[in-house]
Amino acid sequence: MAKILGIESTAHSFGAGMVDESAILSNVRSMYEPTEGGIRPSEAARHHRGVADKILEKAMVAAPDAVAYSASPGIGSCLNVGAEVVGRLATELKIPVIPVNHIIAHLEIGFRTTTAKDPVVVFVSGGNTQIIANHKGWKIFGETLDTALGNAIDKLARKLDMSHPGGPKLEKLALQGQKILEMPYVVKGMDLSYSGIFTHASRLLEGGATPADVAFSFQEHCFAMLVEVAERAVAHTGKPEILLVGGVAQNKRLFEMFKIMCSERGAEMFVVPAEFAGDNGAMIAHSGLLRLKKGWTIKPEQIAYFQRMRVNEEPYTRILAKRGTKLSSTHIFE
Ligand code: ATP
């Protein structure tokens, strides 16, 4: 049974995990926490380089048959560390390399760790807010037009002097909220906007509003917008399931609001387990395993990374295209 090592390094976390067909064998990570402000790319890369050996030592519970890595999307300097580590390992161990789209990995680990079959997927993380469903390949039904939900949450948390990542701390503070304050609710068709609501919440704080009320009202508005768009995607696609993935999926109030909508619609609700919600190496290993079965491997000298990529794209395809290889449609969709 093939054992795959997965390396994640797109943003704040350096992670490594191993999977085979029957089990998730390991999942280890270290998160870079900026002393102040948001992620500084060069500092994050330095963190990743510093912890890589230790994380790999813990995660490599068996000899891997192939190594998968997050090839896109992400912060250039952070992706670069993953590419370096993978190149070194693959050359030393003489094993093939599998490039993985980080967004697709967030989705696929949701499928592996829940019993969802064909859901509308709500992907909410620091860098992304997308409502996605499978229709001859992944299609984005709605998304944020500006700031991602996790990023908006982190920005408000920073304003409240909370350290990164702010999500869990803001969630705790919101529990103490007593009254709902009016905030912008911006849904445009199937898309959302979170930048105006952050500015509004900041002004309320500057005007003396209670932090707990602001946190509570911010969450209620942001989450309601997401539930509305996801509900419409369920109605449009006729898919009777919702799957929440990405770091923000750990928020209990978000889960509760989705659960209410699903029970009103007779839809089933799934959420990725907390261990696999944020960036992690096991999800990359799992997506690597799926791609190994298709033969989507590259050699260490072909390793490349891309800062931008949508959910319907495979880095494998781009790497082949860079080398002038003619593509078949099976390279793009399953
Ligand atoms: P991407 O995966 O799109 O590249 P990322 O690496 O920042 O972005 P994740 O690791 O999936 O994303 O998620 C991190 C985000 O999840 C942060 O914005 C963090 O604040 C948020 N988050 C984590 N726990 C919670 C929580 N309990 N409530 C709300 N947000 C949360």
mmCIF file with all atom_site columns, C-alpha atoms and ligand atoms in Angstrom, residues 8 10-13 29 31 39 73-75 102-103 106 123-129 148-155 157 163-172 219 223 245-254 276-280 283, ligand 1:
data_model
loop_
_atom_site.group_PDB
_atom_site.id
_atom_site.type_symbol
_atom_site.label_atom_id
_atom_site.label_alt_id
_atom_site.label_comp_id
_atom_site.label_asym_id
_atom_site.label_entity_id
_atom_site.label_seq_id
_atom_site.pdbx_PDB_ins_code
_atom_site.Cartn_x
_atom_site.Cartn_y
_atom_site.Cartn_z
_atom_site.occupancy
_atom_site.B_iso_or_equiv
_atom_site.pdbx_formal_charge
_atom_site.auth_seq_id
_atom_site.auth_comp_id
_atom_site.auth_asym_id
_atom_site.auth_atom_id
_atom_site.pdbx_PDB_model_num
ATOM   1  C CA  . GLU A 1 8   ? 2.229   22.187 3.350  1.00 0.00 ? 8   GLU A CA  1
ATOM   2  C CA  . THR A 1 10  ? 1.584   28.054 1.554  1.00 0.00 ? 10  THR A CA  1
ATOM   3  C CA  . ALA A 1 11  ? 1.168   30.648 4.308  1.00 0.00 ? 11  ALA A CA  1
ATOM   4  C CA  . HIS A 1 12  ? 1.438   30.702 8.119  1.00 0.00 ? 12  HIS A CA  1
ATOM   5  C CA  . SER A 1 13  ? 2.021   26.987 8.744  1.00 0.00 ? 13  SER A CA  1
ATOM   6  C CA  . ARG A 1 29  ? 2.635   21.312 11.948 1.00 0.00 ? 29  ARG A CA  1
ATOM   7  C CA  . MET A 1 31  ? 2.402   27.813 12.915 1.00 0.00 ? 31  MET A CA  1
ATOM   8  C CA  . ILE A 1 39  ? 1.942   37.662 8.181  1.00 0.00 ? 39  ILE A CA  1
ATOM   9  C CA  . PRO A 1 73  ? -1.773  29.115 -4.395 1.00 0.00 ? 73  PRO A CA  1
ATOM   10 C CA  . GLY A 1 74  ? 0.134   30.878 -1.633 1.00 0.00 ? 74  GLY A CA  1
ATOM   11 C CA  . ILE A 1 75  ? 2.822   33.311 -0.586 1.00 0.00 ? 75  ILE A CA  1
ATOM   12 C CA  . HIS A 1 102 ? -3.814  23.651 -1.851 1.00 0.00 ? 102 HIS A CA  1
ATOM   13 C CA  . ILE A 1 103 ? -7.485  24.673 -2.283 1.00 0.00 ? 103 ILE A CA  1
ATOM   14 C CA  . HIS A 1 106 ? -8.838  21.550 1.636  1.00 0.00 ? 106 HIS A CA  1
ATOM   15 C CA  . PHE A 1 123 ? -14.442 26.948 1.889  1.00 0.00 ? 123 PHE A CA  1
ATOM   16 C CA  . VAL A 1 124 ? -13.621 29.589 4.470  1.00 0.00 ? 124 VAL A CA  1
ATOM   17 C CA  . SER A 1 125 ? -10.021 30.285 5.386  1.00 0.00 ? 125 SER A CA  1
ATOM   18 C CA  . GLY A 1 126 ? -7.606  33.161 5.906  1.00 0.00 ? 126 GLY A CA  1
ATOM   19 C CA  . GLY A 1 127 ? -7.087  33.555 2.169  1.00 0.00 ? 127 GLY A CA  1
ATOM   20 C CA  . ASN A 1 128 ? -10.320 32.287 0.636  1.00 0.00 ? 128 ASN A CA  1
ATOM   21 C CA  . THR A 1 129 ? -14.095 32.470 0.888  1.00 0.00 ? 129 THR A CA  1
ATOM   22 C CA  . ALA A 1 148 ? -11.569 36.635 2.699  1.00 0.00 ? 148 ALA A CA  1
ATOM   23 C CA  . LEU A 1 149 ? -13.678 35.948 5.795  1.00 0.00 ? 149 LEU A CA  1
ATOM   24 C CA  . GLY A 1 150 ? -10.725 34.651 7.854  1.00 0.00 ? 150 GLY A CA  1
ATOM   25 C CA  . ASN A 1 151 ? -8.684  37.684 6.895  1.00 0.00 ? 151 ASN A CA  1
ATOM   26 C CA  . ALA A 1 152 ? -11.510 40.076 7.879  1.00 0.00 ? 152 ALA A CA  1
ATOM   27 C CA  . ILE A 1 153 ? -11.817 38.263 11.220 1.00 0.00 ? 153 ILE A CA  1
ATOM   28 C CA  . ASP A 1 154 ? -8.048  38.460 11.778 1.00 0.00 ? 154 ASP A CA  1
ATOM   29 C CA  . LYS A 1 155 ? -8.025  42.184 10.942 1.00 0.00 ? 155 LYS A CA  1
ATOM   30 C CA  . ALA A 1 157 ? -9.020  40.754 16.036 1.00 0.00 ? 157 ALA A CA  1
ATOM   31 C CA  . SER A 1 163 ? -2.541  37.949 18.333 1.00 0.00 ? 163 SER A CA  1
ATOM   32 C CA  . HIS A 1 164 ? -2.680  36.015 15.036 1.00 0.00 ? 164 HIS A CA  1
ATOM   33 C CA  . PRO A 1 165 ? -4.695  33.904 14.317 1.00 0.00 ? 165 PRO A CA  1
ATOM   34 C CA  . GLY A 1 166 ? -7.518  35.988 15.746 1.00 0.00 ? 166 GLY A CA  1
ATOM   35 C CA  . GLY A 1 167 ? -10.451 33.696 14.823 1.00 0.00 ? 167 GLY A CA  1
ATOM   36 C CA  . PRO A 1 168 ? -10.621 31.609 18.001 1.00 0.00 ? 168 PRO A CA  1
ATOM   37 C CA  . LYS A 1 169 ? -10.107 34.678 20.238 1.00 0.00 ? 169 LYS A CA  1
ATOM   38 C CA  . LEU A 1 170 ? -12.766 36.737 18.467 1.00 0.00 ? 170 LEU A CA  1
ATOM   39 C CA  . GLU A 1 171 ? -15.139 33.754 18.680 1.00 0.00 ? 171 GLU A CA  1
ATOM   40 C CA  . LYS A 1 172 ? -14.661 33.639 22.458 1.00 0.00 ? 172 LYS A CA  1
ATOM   41 C CA  . GLN A 1 219 ? -19.733 37.381 13.341 1.00 0.00 ? 219 GLN A CA  1
ATOM   42 C CA  . PHE A 1 223 ? -21.811 34.430 8.817  1.00 0.00 ? 223 PHE A CA  1
ATOM   43 C CA  . VAL A 1 245 ? -13.859 23.297 5.185  1.00 0.00 ? 245 VAL A CA  1
ATOM   44 C CA  . GLY A 1 246 ? -10.945 25.665 5.900  1.00 0.00 ? 246 GLY A CA  1
ATOM   45 C CA  . GLY A 1 247 ? -9.724  27.253 9.153  1.00 0.00 ? 247 GLY A CA  1
ATOM   46 C CA  . VAL A 1 248 ? -12.873 29.311 9.843  1.00 0.00 ? 248 VAL A CA  1
ATOM   47 C CA  . ALA A 1 249 ? -14.933 26.087 9.707  1.00 0.00 ? 249 ALA A CA  1
ATOM   48 C CA  . GLN A 1 250 ? -13.790 25.554 13.315 1.00 0.00 ? 250 GLN A CA  1
ATOM   49 C CA  . ASN A 1 251 ? -16.069 28.368 14.467 1.00 0.00 ? 251 ASN A CA  1
ATOM   50 C CA  . LYS A 1 252 ? -18.962 26.875 16.470 1.00 0.00 ? 252 LYS A CA  1
ATOM   51 C CA  . ARG A 1 253 ? -21.380 29.728 15.810 1.00 0.00 ? 253 ARG A CA  1
ATOM   52 C CA  . LEU A 1 254 ? -20.799 29.395 12.062 1.00 0.00 ? 254 LEU A CA  1
ATOM   53 C CA  . PHE A 1 276 ? -7.802  19.090 9.245  1.00 0.00 ? 276 PHE A CA  1
ATOM   54 C CA  . ALA A 1 277 ? -9.594  22.461 9.000  1.00 0.00 ? 277 ALA A CA  1
ATOM   55 C CA  . GLY A 1 278 ? -6.575  24.779 8.923  1.00 0.00 ? 278 GLY A CA  1
ATOM   56 C CA  . ASP A 1 279 ? -3.549  24.265 6.674  1.00 0.00 ? 279 ASP A CA  1
ATOM   57 C CA  . ASN A 1 280 ? -2.007  20.844 7.285  1.00 0.00 ? 280 ASN A CA  1
ATOM   58 C CA  . MET A 1 283 ? -4.501  17.023 3.410  1.00 0.00 ? 283 MET A CA  1
HETATM 59 P P1  . ATP B 2 .   ? -5.665  29.527 2.762  1.00 0.00 ? 1   ATP B P1  1
HETATM 60 O O1  . ATP B 2 .   ? -5.877  28.142 3.258  1.00 0.00 ? 1   ATP B O1  1
HETATM 61 O O2  . ATP B 2 .   ? -6.777  30.071 1.978  1.00 0.00 ? 1   ATP B O2  1
HETATM 62 O O3  . ATP B 2 .   ? -4.350  29.698 2.092  1.00 0.00 ? 1   ATP B O3  1
HETATM 63 P P2  . ATP B 2 .   ? -4.976  30.257 5.460  1.00 0.00 ? 1   ATP B P2  1
HETATM 64 O O4  . ATP B 2 .   ? -3.742  29.485 5.288  1.00 0.00 ? 1   ATP B O4  1
HETATM 65 O O5  . ATP B 2 .   ? -4.864  31.536 6.213  1.00 0.00 ? 1   ATP B O5  1
HETATM 66 O O6  . ATP B 2 .   ? -5.609  30.521 4.037  1.00 0.00 ? 1   ATP B O6  1
HETATM 67 P P3  . ATP B 2 .   ? -6.379  28.297 7.172  1.00 0.00 ? 1   ATP B P3  1
HETATM 68 O O7  . ATP B 2 .   ? -5.179  27.768 7.855  1.00 0.00 ? 1   ATP B O7  1
HETATM 69 O O8  . ATP B 2 .   ? -7.287  27.311 6.521  1.00 0.00 ? 1   ATP B O8  1
HETATM 70 O O9  . ATP B 2 .   ? -6.145  29.463 6.144  1.00 0.00 ? 1   ATP B O9  1
HETATM 71 O O10 . ATP B 2 .   ? -7.257  29.100 8.251  1.00 0.00 ? 1   ATP B O10 1
HETATM 72 C C1  . ATP B 2 .   ? -6.738  30.123 9.044  1.00 0.00 ? 1   ATP B C1  1
HETATM 73 C C2  . ATP B 2 .   ? -7.876  31.103 9.315  1.00 0.00 ? 1   ATP B C2  1
HETATM 74 O O11 . ATP B 2 .   ? -8.896  30.462 10.093 1.00 0.00 ? 1   ATP B O11 1
HETATM 75 C C3  . ATP B 2 .   ? -7.411  32.321 10.104 1.00 0.00 ? 1   ATP B C3  1
HETATM 76 O O12 . ATP B 2 .   ? -7.981  33.461 9.500  1.00 0.00 ? 1   ATP B O12 1
HETATM 77 C C4  . ATP B 2 .   ? -8.034  32.074 11.486 1.00 0.00 ? 1   ATP B C4  1
HETATM 78 O O13 . ATP B 2 .   ? -8.304  33.238 12.230 1.00 0.00 ? 1   ATP B O13 1
HETATM 79 C C5  . ATP B 2 .   ? -9.310  31.346 11.113 1.00 0.00 ? 1   ATP B C5  1
HETATM 80 N N1  . ATP B 2 .   ? -9.865  30.606 12.239 1.00 0.00 ? 1   ATP B N1  1
HETATM 81 C C6  . ATP B 2 .   ? -9.296  29.594 12.937 1.00 0.00 ? 1   ATP B C6  1
HETATM 82 N N2  . ATP B 2 .   ? -10.111 29.206 13.950 1.00 0.00 ? 1   ATP B N2  1
HETATM 83 C C7  . ATP B 2 .   ? -11.214 30.006 13.890 1.00 0.00 ? 1   ATP B C7  1
HETATM 84 C C8  . ATP B 2 .   ? -12.411 30.117 14.661 1.00 0.00 ? 1   ATP B C8  1
HETATM 85 N N3  . ATP B 2 .   ? -12.640 29.357 15.709 1.00 0.00 ? 1   ATP B N3  1
HETATM 86 N N4  . ATP B 2 .   ? -13.309 31.058 14.287 1.00 0.00 ? 1   ATP B N4  1
HETATM 87 C C9  . ATP B 2 .   ? -13.107 31.853 13.222 1.00 0.00 ? 1   ATP B C9  1
HETATM 88 N N5  . ATP B 2 .   ? -12.003 31.797 12.466 1.00 0.00 ? 1   ATP B N5  1
HETATM 89 C C10 . ATP B 2 .   ? -11.074 30.886 12.779 1.00 0.00 ? 1   ATP B C10 1
#
